[in-house]
Coordinates of C-alpha atoms and ligand atoms in Angstrom, one line a residue:
M1 CA -23.1 10.1 14.6
S2 CA -21.9 11.7 12.0
R3 CA -21.8 9.8 9.0
L4 CA -18.3 9.1 6.9
V5 CA -17.6 10.1 3.8
V6 CA -14.8 8.1 2.6
V7 CA -12.8 9.4 -0.7
S8 CA -10.7 7.2 -2.8
N9 CA -9.3 7.5 -6.4
R10 CA -11.9 4.3 -7.0
T11 CA -13.7 3.0 -5.4
A12 CA -15.0 -0.9 -5.3
D13 CA -18.5 -3.6 -4.2
P14 CA -18.1 -3.1 -0.6
R15 CA -20.4 -7.2 -0.5
K16 CA -17.2 -8.2 -2.2
T17 CA -14.2 -10.3 -1.0
A18 CA -11.3 -6.3 -1.8
A19 CA -7.5 -7.8 -3.0
G20 CA -5.8 -4.4 -2.4
G21 CA -4.6 -3.6 0.8
L22 CA -7.6 0.6 0.7
A23 CA -10.1 -1.3 -1.0
V24 CA -10.4 -3.9 2.7
A25 CA -9.3 -1.2 4.8
V26 CA -12.1 1.1 3.1
R27 CA -14.2 -1.0 3.1
E28 CA -14.1 -2.1 7.3
S29 CA -14.3 2.0 7.9
L30 CA -17.7 2.2 5.9
Q31 CA -19.3 -1.5 7.3
Q32 CA -18.5 0.0 10.8
T33 CA -20.5 3.7 11.0
G34 CA -22.4 3.2 7.4
G35 CA -21.8 5.4 4.9
L36 CA -20.6 7.4 1.7
W37 CA -17.9 6.2 -1.0
F38 CA -17.0 8.4 -3.4
G39 CA -14.8 8.0 -6.3
W40 CA -14.1 7.1 -9.9
S41 CA -15.8 4.3 -11.5
G42 CA -13.3 3.3 -13.3
K43 CA -14.7 3.1 -17.1
I44 CA -13.0 6.3 -19.0
R45 CA -15.9 8.3 -21.4
S46 CA -16.1 8.5 -25.0
E47 CA -15.7 11.0 -26.0
T48 CA -19.2 11.3 -27.1
D49 CA -19.7 11.1 -23.1
A50 CA -17.1 13.0 -22.9
A51 CA -18.7 16.4 -25.6
A52 CA -22.0 16.1 -24.5
G53 CA -20.4 17.4 -20.9
Q54 CA -19.6 17.3 -17.0
P55 CA -20.0 13.8 -15.8
D56 CA -22.6 12.6 -14.2
V57 CA -22.9 10.5 -10.2
R58 CA -23.4 7.2 -10.2
V59 CA -24.9 6.6 -6.9
Q60 CA -26.2 2.8 -5.8
T61 CA -27.1 1.9 -2.1
T62 CA -26.4 -1.4 -0.9
G63 CA -26.9 -2.0 2.5
S64 CA -25.9 0.7 4.8
V65 CA -23.0 2.4 2.1
T66 CA -23.7 4.2 -0.5
L67 CA -21.5 4.1 -3.6
A68 CA -21.5 7.1 -5.7
T69 CA -19.6 7.0 -8.8
L70 CA -18.3 9.4 -11.5
D71 CA -16.0 8.5 -15.3
L72 CA -13.2 9.8 -16.4
D73 CA -12.7 11.4 -19.9
Q74 CA -9.9 9.8 -21.6
R75 CA -7.6 13.4 -21.0
D76 CA -8.5 13.3 -16.7
Y77 CA -6.9 9.1 -17.4
D78 CA -4.2 10.1 -19.0
T79 CA -2.0 13.6 -16.8
Y80 CA -4.3 12.8 -14.0
Y81 CA -3.8 9.2 -13.0
L82 CA -1.2 7.8 -15.6
G83 CA 0.9 10.9 -15.7
Y84 CA 0.8 12.6 -12.5
A85 CA -0.3 10.0 -9.6
N86 CA 1.7 7.3 -11.1
D87 CA 4.6 8.8 -13.6
V88 CA 4.8 11.3 -11.1
L89 CA 4.1 10.9 -7.4
W90 CA 4.3 7.1 -7.0
P91 CA 7.3 7.5 -7.9
V92 CA 9.1 10.1 -6.2
F93 CA 7.2 9.1 -2.9
H94 CA 9.0 5.4 -3.7
Y95 CA 13.1 8.3 -3.8
R96 CA 12.0 6.9 -7.3
L97 CA 13.2 10.5 -9.0
D98 CA 14.9 8.9 -12.1
L99 CA 10.9 7.0 -12.7
A100 CA 9.5 10.5 -12.8
N101 CA 8.6 11.6 -15.7
F102 CA 7.9 15.7 -15.3
D103 CA 5.6 17.0 -17.3
V104 CA 3.4 20.1 -16.4
R105 CA 0.0 18.9 -18.7
F106 CA 0.8 16.4 -16.0
A107 CA -0.1 18.8 -12.6
A108 CA -2.9 20.2 -15.2
G109 CA -4.8 17.8 -15.0
Y110 CA -4.7 16.4 -11.4
R111 CA -5.6 19.9 -10.2
R112 CA -8.3 19.5 -13.1
V113 CA -10.2 16.1 -11.5
N114 CA -9.3 17.1 -8.3
Q115 CA -11.6 20.3 -8.5
L116 CA -14.5 17.5 -10.6
F117 CA -14.3 15.6 -7.7
A118 CA -15.0 18.3 -5.2
R119 CA -17.2 20.3 -7.3
K120 CA -18.9 16.6 -7.8
L121 CA -19.0 16.1 -4.4
M122 CA -19.7 19.3 -3.2
P123 CA -23.9 18.6 -3.6
L124 CA -24.3 15.0 -1.5
L125 CA -22.5 16.2 1.8
R126 CA -24.6 17.2 4.9
P127 CA -23.1 19.5 6.9
D128 CA -21.8 17.4 10.1
D129 CA -20.4 14.9 7.7
L130 CA -16.8 13.0 8.6
I131 CA -14.1 13.2 5.4
W132 CA -12.1 11.4 5.4
V133 CA -9.8 11.7 2.0
H134 CA -7.6 8.9 1.5
D135 CA -4.6 8.6 -1.1
Y136 CA -1.8 10.6 -3.4
H137 CA -4.0 11.1 -5.7
L138 CA -6.1 13.4 -3.8
I139 CA -3.9 15.1 -1.7
P140 CA -4.9 19.0 -2.6
L141 CA -8.9 17.6 -2.6
A142 CA -9.5 19.2 1.2
A143 CA -7.6 22.5 -0.6
E144 CA -10.3 22.4 -3.2
L145 CA -12.9 21.0 -1.1
R146 CA -12.7 24.7 1.1
A147 CA -12.3 26.6 -1.3
M148 CA -15.8 26.6 -2.7
G149 CA -17.1 26.7 0.5
C150 CA -16.9 22.8 3.1
T151 CA -16.1 23.3 6.7
N152 CA -16.8 20.0 7.3
R153 CA -13.9 18.1 8.8
I154 CA -11.9 16.5 6.7
G155 CA -9.2 13.9 7.3
F156 CA -6.6 12.3 5.1
F157 CA -4.1 9.6 5.1
L158 CA -1.4 9.0 2.9
H159 CA -0.8 5.1 2.7
I160 CA 2.9 5.4 0.2
P161 CA 5.9 6.4 2.0
M162 CA 6.3 10.5 2.7
P163 CA 10.0 11.3 1.1
P164 CA 12.6 13.5 3.2
P165 CA 12.5 17.2 2.0
L166 CA 15.1 17.3 -0.5
I167 CA 13.2 14.6 -2.8
M168 CA 9.7 16.3 -2.8
A169 CA 11.6 19.0 -3.5
A170 CA 12.4 17.6 -6.6
I171 CA 8.3 17.7 -7.8
P172 CA 7.7 21.2 -9.5
E173 CA 4.8 21.7 -7.8
H174 CA 6.2 20.7 -4.0
E175 CA 5.0 23.6 -1.9
W176 CA 1.8 23.4 -4.1
L177 CA 0.9 19.8 -2.9
M178 CA 2.1 21.1 0.9
R179 CA 0.2 23.6 1.4
S180 CA -2.5 21.6 0.2
L181 CA -2.0 19.1 3.3
F182 CA -3.4 22.7 5.3
A183 CA -6.6 21.9 4.3
Y184 CA -7.3 19.0 6.0
D185 CA -7.7 18.7 10.7
L186 CA -5.7 15.8 10.2
V187 CA -3.1 14.6 8.3
G188 CA -2.1 10.5 9.0
F189 CA 0.9 8.7 7.8
Q190 CA 2.4 4.7 7.8
A191 CA 5.4 5.6 10.4
E192 CA 6.8 7.9 12.3
A193 CA 9.3 8.4 9.8
D194 CA 6.6 9.6 7.6
V195 CA 5.7 12.2 9.8
T196 CA 8.7 13.3 10.8
H197 CA 10.0 13.8 7.6
F198 CA 6.3 15.6 6.5
A199 CA 7.2 18.1 10.1
H200 CA 11.1 18.4 8.4
Y201 CA 9.8 19.2 5.0
V202 CA 7.1 21.9 6.6
E203 CA 10.2 23.2 8.8
S204 CA 13.0 24.0 6.6
E205 CA 10.3 25.0 3.4
A206 CA 7.7 26.5 4.6
Q207 CA 9.5 28.6 8.7
A208 CA 7.0 25.8 9.8
H209 CA 6.3 25.5 14.4
R210 CA 5.9 22.3 16.0
L211 CA 3.8 23.2 19.0
E212 CA 2.6 20.2 21.1
P213 CA 3.7 16.7 20.5
G214 CA 1.0 16.0 16.9
R215 CA 0.6 19.4 16.4
L216 CA 2.8 21.7 13.8
R217 CA 1.3 25.5 12.2
A218 CA 2.4 26.3 9.2
F219 CA 0.8 28.0 6.6
Q220 CA -1.0 30.4 8.6
R221 CA -3.4 27.1 9.9
T222 CA -2.4 24.6 12.4
L223 CA -3.0 20.7 11.7
R224 CA -2.9 18.1 13.3
V225 CA -0.1 14.6 11.7
G226 CA 0.4 11.8 13.2
A227 CA 1.3 8.1 12.5
Y228 CA -1.6 5.3 12.0
P229 CA -0.4 2.3 11.9
I230 CA -2.8 0.2 9.0
G231 CA -2.8 -3.0 10.1
I232 CA -5.9 -6.8 8.6
D233 CA -8.1 -8.5 10.3
V234 CA -5.7 -10.6 12.4
D235 CA -9.3 -13.1 12.9
E236 CA -10.7 -13.2 8.7
F237 CA -7.5 -13.5 7.4
A238 CA -7.2 -16.2 10.4
G239 CA -10.5 -17.5 9.9
L240 CA -9.2 -17.9 5.6
A241 CA -6.6 -19.8 6.3
Q242 CA -8.8 -22.2 8.6
G243 CA -12.0 -22.3 5.9
K244 CA -11.9 -24.4 3.0
E245 CA -10.1 -22.7 0.1
G246 CA -6.7 -22.0 3.2
R247 CA -6.9 -25.2 4.2
E248 CA -7.2 -27.1 0.4
M249 CA -4.7 -24.7 -0.4
F250 CA -2.1 -25.5 1.9
A251 CA -2.8 -29.7 1.5
R252 CA -1.8 -29.0 -1.8
M253 CA 1.2 -27.1 -1.7
R254 CA 2.5 -28.9 1.1
E255 CA 1.9 -32.5 -0.7
E256 CA 3.1 -30.9 -4.1
Y257 CA 6.3 -29.6 -1.8
S258 CA 6.9 -32.0 0.3
R259 CA 10.5 -32.6 0.1
R260 CA 11.3 -28.7 -0.1
R261 CA 11.5 -26.3 2.1
L262 CA 9.1 -23.3 0.3
L263 CA 10.0 -19.3 0.5
I264 CA 6.6 -16.9 -0.6
G265 CA 7.2 -13.4 -2.2
V266 CA 3.8 -11.6 -3.6
D267 CA 3.3 -8.7 -4.8
R268 CA 1.9 -6.3 -7.0
L269 CA 4.5 -6.2 -10.0
D270 CA 5.6 -3.4 -9.0
Y271 CA 9.2 -1.8 -9.0
S272 CA 9.0 -0.5 -5.4
K273 CA 8.5 -3.4 -4.3
G274 CA 12.6 -5.2 -5.2
L275 CA 11.2 -7.8 -6.7
P276 CA 14.3 -8.1 -8.9
Q277 CA 16.5 -7.4 -6.0
R278 CA 15.2 -9.9 -4.0
V279 CA 15.6 -12.5 -7.2
H280 CA 19.3 -11.5 -6.7
A281 CA 19.7 -11.9 -3.2
F282 CA 17.5 -15.6 -3.4
R283 CA 20.9 -17.2 -6.6
E284 CA 23.3 -15.9 -3.7
L285 CA 21.5 -18.3 -1.4
L286 CA 21.7 -21.4 -3.3
A287 CA 25.5 -19.7 -4.7
Q288 CA 26.9 -19.3 -0.6
Y289 CA 24.9 -23.1 1.0
P290 CA 25.2 -25.3 -1.3
E291 CA 22.7 -27.5 0.8
N292 CA 19.4 -25.4 -0.2
H293 CA 19.9 -27.4 -4.4
N294 CA 17.1 -29.4 -4.7
S295 CA 15.6 -28.3 -1.7
A296 CA 15.0 -24.2 -1.1
T297 CA 11.6 -23.3 -4.0
L298 CA 10.8 -19.3 -3.9
I299 CA 7.1 -19.4 -5.6
Q300 CA 7.6 -15.3 -6.3
I301 CA 3.5 -14.3 -6.8
A302 CA 3.7 -11.6 -9.2
S303 CA 0.4 -9.5 -9.5
P304 CA -0.2 -7.7 -12.7
S305 CA -0.4 -3.5 -12.5
R306 CA -0.6 -0.9 -14.1
E307 CA 0.6 -1.8 -17.4
D308 CA -0.3 0.9 -18.9
V309 CA 2.7 2.6 -17.9
G310 CA 6.3 1.9 -19.3
A311 CA 8.7 1.7 -15.9
Y312 CA 6.2 -2.0 -15.1
D313 CA 6.8 -3.2 -19.0
D314 CA 10.6 -2.4 -17.9
L315 CA 10.6 -4.3 -15.2
R316 CA 8.0 -7.4 -16.2
R317 CA 10.7 -8.5 -18.4
Q318 CA 13.7 -8.3 -15.8
M319 CA 12.0 -10.5 -13.9
D320 CA 10.4 -12.8 -16.9
S321 CA 15.1 -12.8 -17.6
L322 CA 16.2 -12.9 -13.6
C323 CA 14.3 -16.9 -13.6
G324 CA 14.6 -18.0 -16.6
E325 CA 19.0 -17.4 -16.0
I326 CA 18.3 -19.3 -12.5
N327 CA 16.2 -21.2 -13.5
G328 CA 18.5 -22.4 -15.8
D329 CA 22.3 -22.5 -14.4
Y330 CA 20.2 -24.0 -11.0
G331 CA 17.3 -26.3 -11.7
E332 CA 17.1 -29.8 -11.7
L333 CA 15.2 -32.6 -14.1
D334 CA 13.2 -32.7 -10.7
W335 CA 13.5 -29.7 -9.0
M336 CA 13.2 -25.9 -10.0
P337 CA 14.3 -23.2 -8.4
V338 CA 12.0 -20.6 -8.6
R339 CA 8.0 -20.8 -10.0
Y340 CA 7.5 -17.1 -10.4
I341 CA 3.4 -16.1 -11.3
H342 CA 2.7 -13.4 -13.6
R343 CA -1.1 -13.3 -12.0
N344 CA -3.9 -13.1 -9.1
V345 CA -4.0 -15.0 -7.0
A346 CA -7.5 -15.6 -5.2
R347 CA -7.5 -14.4 -2.0
K348 CA -9.4 -16.8 0.8
R349 CA -6.0 -19.3 -1.4
L350 CA -3.5 -17.1 0.0
P351 CA -3.8 -17.7 3.7
G352 CA -3.1 -21.6 3.0
L353 CA -0.7 -20.8 0.8
Y354 CA 1.1 -19.0 3.5
R355 CA 0.7 -21.1 6.1
A356 CA 2.7 -24.0 4.0
S357 CA 5.7 -21.6 3.3
R358 CA 8.7 -21.7 5.8
V359 CA 9.7 -18.6 4.9
A360 CA 7.8 -15.5 3.5
L361 CA 10.3 -12.7 1.7
V362 CA 8.9 -8.9 1.4
T363 CA 11.6 -7.3 0.7
P364 CA 10.4 -4.0 -0.8
L365 CA 13.0 -1.5 -1.5
R366 CA 10.5 1.4 0.3
D367 CA 6.8 0.5 0.9
G368 CA 4.5 2.9 3.1
M369 CA 3.0 -0.3 5.1
N370 CA 3.2 -3.6 3.5
L371 CA 0.4 -5.4 4.6
V372 CA 1.5 -8.7 2.6
A373 CA 3.8 -9.1 5.9
K374 CA 1.3 -9.0 7.9
E375 CA -1.3 -11.9 6.9
F376 CA 1.7 -13.8 6.3
I377 CA 2.0 -13.7 10.5
A378 CA -1.9 -14.2 10.7
A379 CA -2.3 -17.0 8.7
Q380 CA 0.8 -19.8 10.4
D381 CA 0.0 -22.8 12.4
P382 CA 1.1 -20.8 16.0
A383 CA 2.6 -24.3 17.7
D384 CA 4.8 -24.5 13.8
P385 CA 5.4 -21.2 12.8
G386 CA 6.8 -19.9 9.1
M387 CA 9.9 -16.8 9.6
L388 CA 9.3 -13.6 7.9
V389 CA 11.9 -12.4 6.4
L390 CA 11.1 -8.1 6.5
S391 CA 12.9 -4.9 4.5
R392 CA 14.1 -2.0 7.2
F393 CA 11.9 0.0 4.7
A394 CA 9.1 -1.4 4.4
G395 CA 6.5 0.7 6.4
A396 CA 6.0 -2.3 8.7
A397 CA 9.3 -2.4 9.7
E398 CA 9.0 0.0 12.7
Q399 CA 6.1 -2.1 13.9
L400 CA 7.4 -6.2 12.9
T401 CA 10.9 -6.0 15.0
D402 CA 10.9 -9.8 15.5
A403 CA 11.4 -10.4 12.2
L404 CA 14.0 -10.9 10.2
L405 CA 15.5 -7.3 9.0
V406 CA 16.4 -7.2 6.4
N407 CA 18.6 -4.4 3.8
P408 CA 17.1 -5.4 0.5
Y409 CA 19.8 -4.0 -1.4
D410 CA 22.0 -5.9 0.2
A411 CA 21.9 -9.5 -1.8
Q412 CA 24.3 -11.3 0.1
G413 CA 22.9 -9.9 3.5
T414 CA 19.4 -10.7 2.7
A415 CA 20.6 -14.2 1.6
Q416 CA 21.6 -14.9 5.1
A417 CA 18.8 -13.7 6.7
I418 CA 17.0 -15.8 4.7
Q419 CA 19.9 -18.4 5.3
R420 CA 18.9 -18.2 9.1
A421 CA 15.2 -18.0 8.7
L422 CA 15.3 -21.5 6.8
T423 CA 17.1 -23.0 9.7
M424 CA 16.0 -21.7 12.8
P425 CA 15.2 -23.4 15.6
L426 CA 11.2 -24.1 16.7
D427 CA 11.1 -22.1 19.9
E428 CA 12.9 -19.3 18.3
R429 CA 10.4 -19.3 16.0
I430 CA 7.2 -19.5 18.3
N431 CA 8.5 -16.7 19.8
R432 CA 9.1 -14.8 17.9
H433 CA 5.8 -15.4 15.7
T434 CA 4.0 -14.4 19.7
R435 CA 5.1 -11.3 19.6
L436 CA 4.6 -10.5 16.2
T437 CA 1.3 -12.0 16.6
Q438 CA 0.6 -9.7 19.3
R439 CA 1.6 -6.9 17.3
I440 CA -0.4 -6.8 14.0
R441 CA -3.3 -7.8 17.1
E442 CA -2.4 -4.9 19.3
H443 CA -2.8 -2.6 15.2
D444 CA -4.7 -4.3 13.3
V445 CA -7.5 -2.9 11.3
H446 CA -10.7 -2.5 13.1
W447 CA -7.7 0.0 15.4
W448 CA -6.7 2.1 12.6
C449 CA -10.5 3.1 11.5
A450 CA -11.0 4.1 14.8
S451 CA -8.2 5.7 16.1
F452 CA -7.7 7.9 12.8
L453 CA -11.4 8.9 13.0
E454 CA -11.3 9.2 16.9
A455 CA -8.9 11.6 16.7
L456 CA -10.5 13.3 14.0
E457 CA -13.9 13.7 15.5
H458 CA -11.6 16.0 17.9
S459 CA -9.3 17.4 15.3
G460 CA -10.7 21.4 14.7
Q461 CA -9.3 23.4 12.2
E462 CA -8.1 27.0 13.3
H463 CA -9.5 29.4 9.8
D464 CA -7.8 32.3 10.5
S465 CA -6.7 32.4 7.2
Ligands
ADQ501 P1 -0.4 -2.1 -2.6 O1 1.6 -2.0 -2.7 O2 -0.6 -2.7 -3.6 O3 -0.6 -1.1 -1.2 P2 0.4 -4.1 0.6 O4 0.5 -3.5 1.2 O5 1.2 -5.6 -0.2 O6 0.5 -3.2 -1.3 O7 -1.7 -4.5 -0.2 C1 -1.5 -5.2 -0.8 C2 -2.9 -6.6 -1.1 O8 -2.9 -7.1 -2.2 C3 -2.4 -7.5 0.0 O9 -3.7 -7.9 0.8 C4 -1.5 -9.1 -1.1 O10 -2.6 -10.1 -0.3 C5 -3.1 -8.6 -2.2 N1 -1.9 -8.8 -3.3 C6 -0.5 -8.5 -3.5 N2 -0.4 -9.2 -4.5 C7 -1.7 -10.0 -4.6 C8 -1.1 -11.0 -5.5 N3 -0.2 -11.9 -6.5 N4 -2.0 -11.7 -5.6 C9 -4.1 -11.4 -4.0 N5 -3.2 -11.3 -3.5 C10 -1.8 -10.4 -3.6 C11 -0.7 0.1 -0.4 C12 1.1 0.9 0.4 C13 1.3 -0.7 0.8 C14 -0.1 -0.6 2.1 C15 -1.0 -0.7 1.7 C16 -2.6 -0.7 3.1 O11 1.8 0.7 -1.5 O12 3.0 0.5 1.5 O13 0.4 -1.4 3.2 O14 -1.7 0.9 0.3 O15 -2.3 0.8 3.4

């Protein structure tokens, strides 16, 4: 069996419990097969080291996984990471052209770091390695590797949404980016909608032909594409709910809020997650349905994220003021409608928090998938489950059709759905939860890894250019 080589912007210690979606999934794929994980160390090189020349790759092996990391210098970090990845690709792929900052220096830095990754990875590769590249930071990596003579099978998975062609076309380098994807053998997206957007882009901008389903031909190359919705490890997460920290958290929340009905939101503090819109909808709930006064309590946990990108600062201020206003307007001496916590919660405690909540609000404006939705379902007590209110604009909505689907821009409609979730009879909650559990079990993280890698193993690029 081929060795697996995973490449992502950041790596993490595979022995530790990872917090982010990508880290969990990568750890899962590497532990199954063993292999190499290559990426940025997260460290910035000092100017003296940078002046001394090319960064060195640090290699360390723990169990069956070898980690290979390199540092970036300040200029690369500013242009590749803060600039192109987080100030161009992230906003545009989440349909936020208003927040994008197109600057040719960012594009140059992005290209430079992808070339650096390729140059440093090449000597570590064996001829039959399967290479799996993750996410928007590394779109041109396969093209750079191919230019250096790499003939391995290379797959790419995009964790964030693929926007429609006319939004993509706002990126000055859009053609180069999309052409670069054709250097892969397999490109995987989260949802069918993303596959459709990509196919429309290459059909309209590059005169691509659709061959049989799942194969596109353009730029003298044939590419296999498909939707591989990412999942969670359902048993592991349900197990955490029964673990010591999970049970303690559950008991504490149930006691503390015994007279209240808890609603939960857990996100990175990111403008794609629709947090201000969610607080507006919750305010509408209190306005439209006064029976929730002195009862419904929204706990919104928003972990700090990308604090050195300007748009995130504005969002933080906006959330502080919206939550302050709602508490000022509706709060009582013994009841605060919103508890807003700008922090991470330890992963082992999350399931207890989810299980103690009647309703989860997962209402992003755009999201590749959203794993919180799936974690909430896995953590519930099947005999008395909480209800999921889910944005139709999350990739997860294609699968989780038994959740209450909402348009997060519509505060009143969302408030109605929240009220419906809060008052839903037990038998309906159980029926919906049973079907939702089935969906997250069918397409869990093991399925995701295995199906992507199997498709990659069987995809052969027709190198005829
Ligand atoms: P993210 O945008 O980071 O990931 P998400 O899918 O919600 O979003 O994953 C977040 C993970 O971090 C979950 O496991 C969640 O429990 C955890 N998390 C979030 N906030 C937390 C907090 N405050 N405290 C503790 N843990 C927290 C990107 C894409 C998603 C896609 C994933 C995986 O944007 O759409 O689902 O990759 O592909």
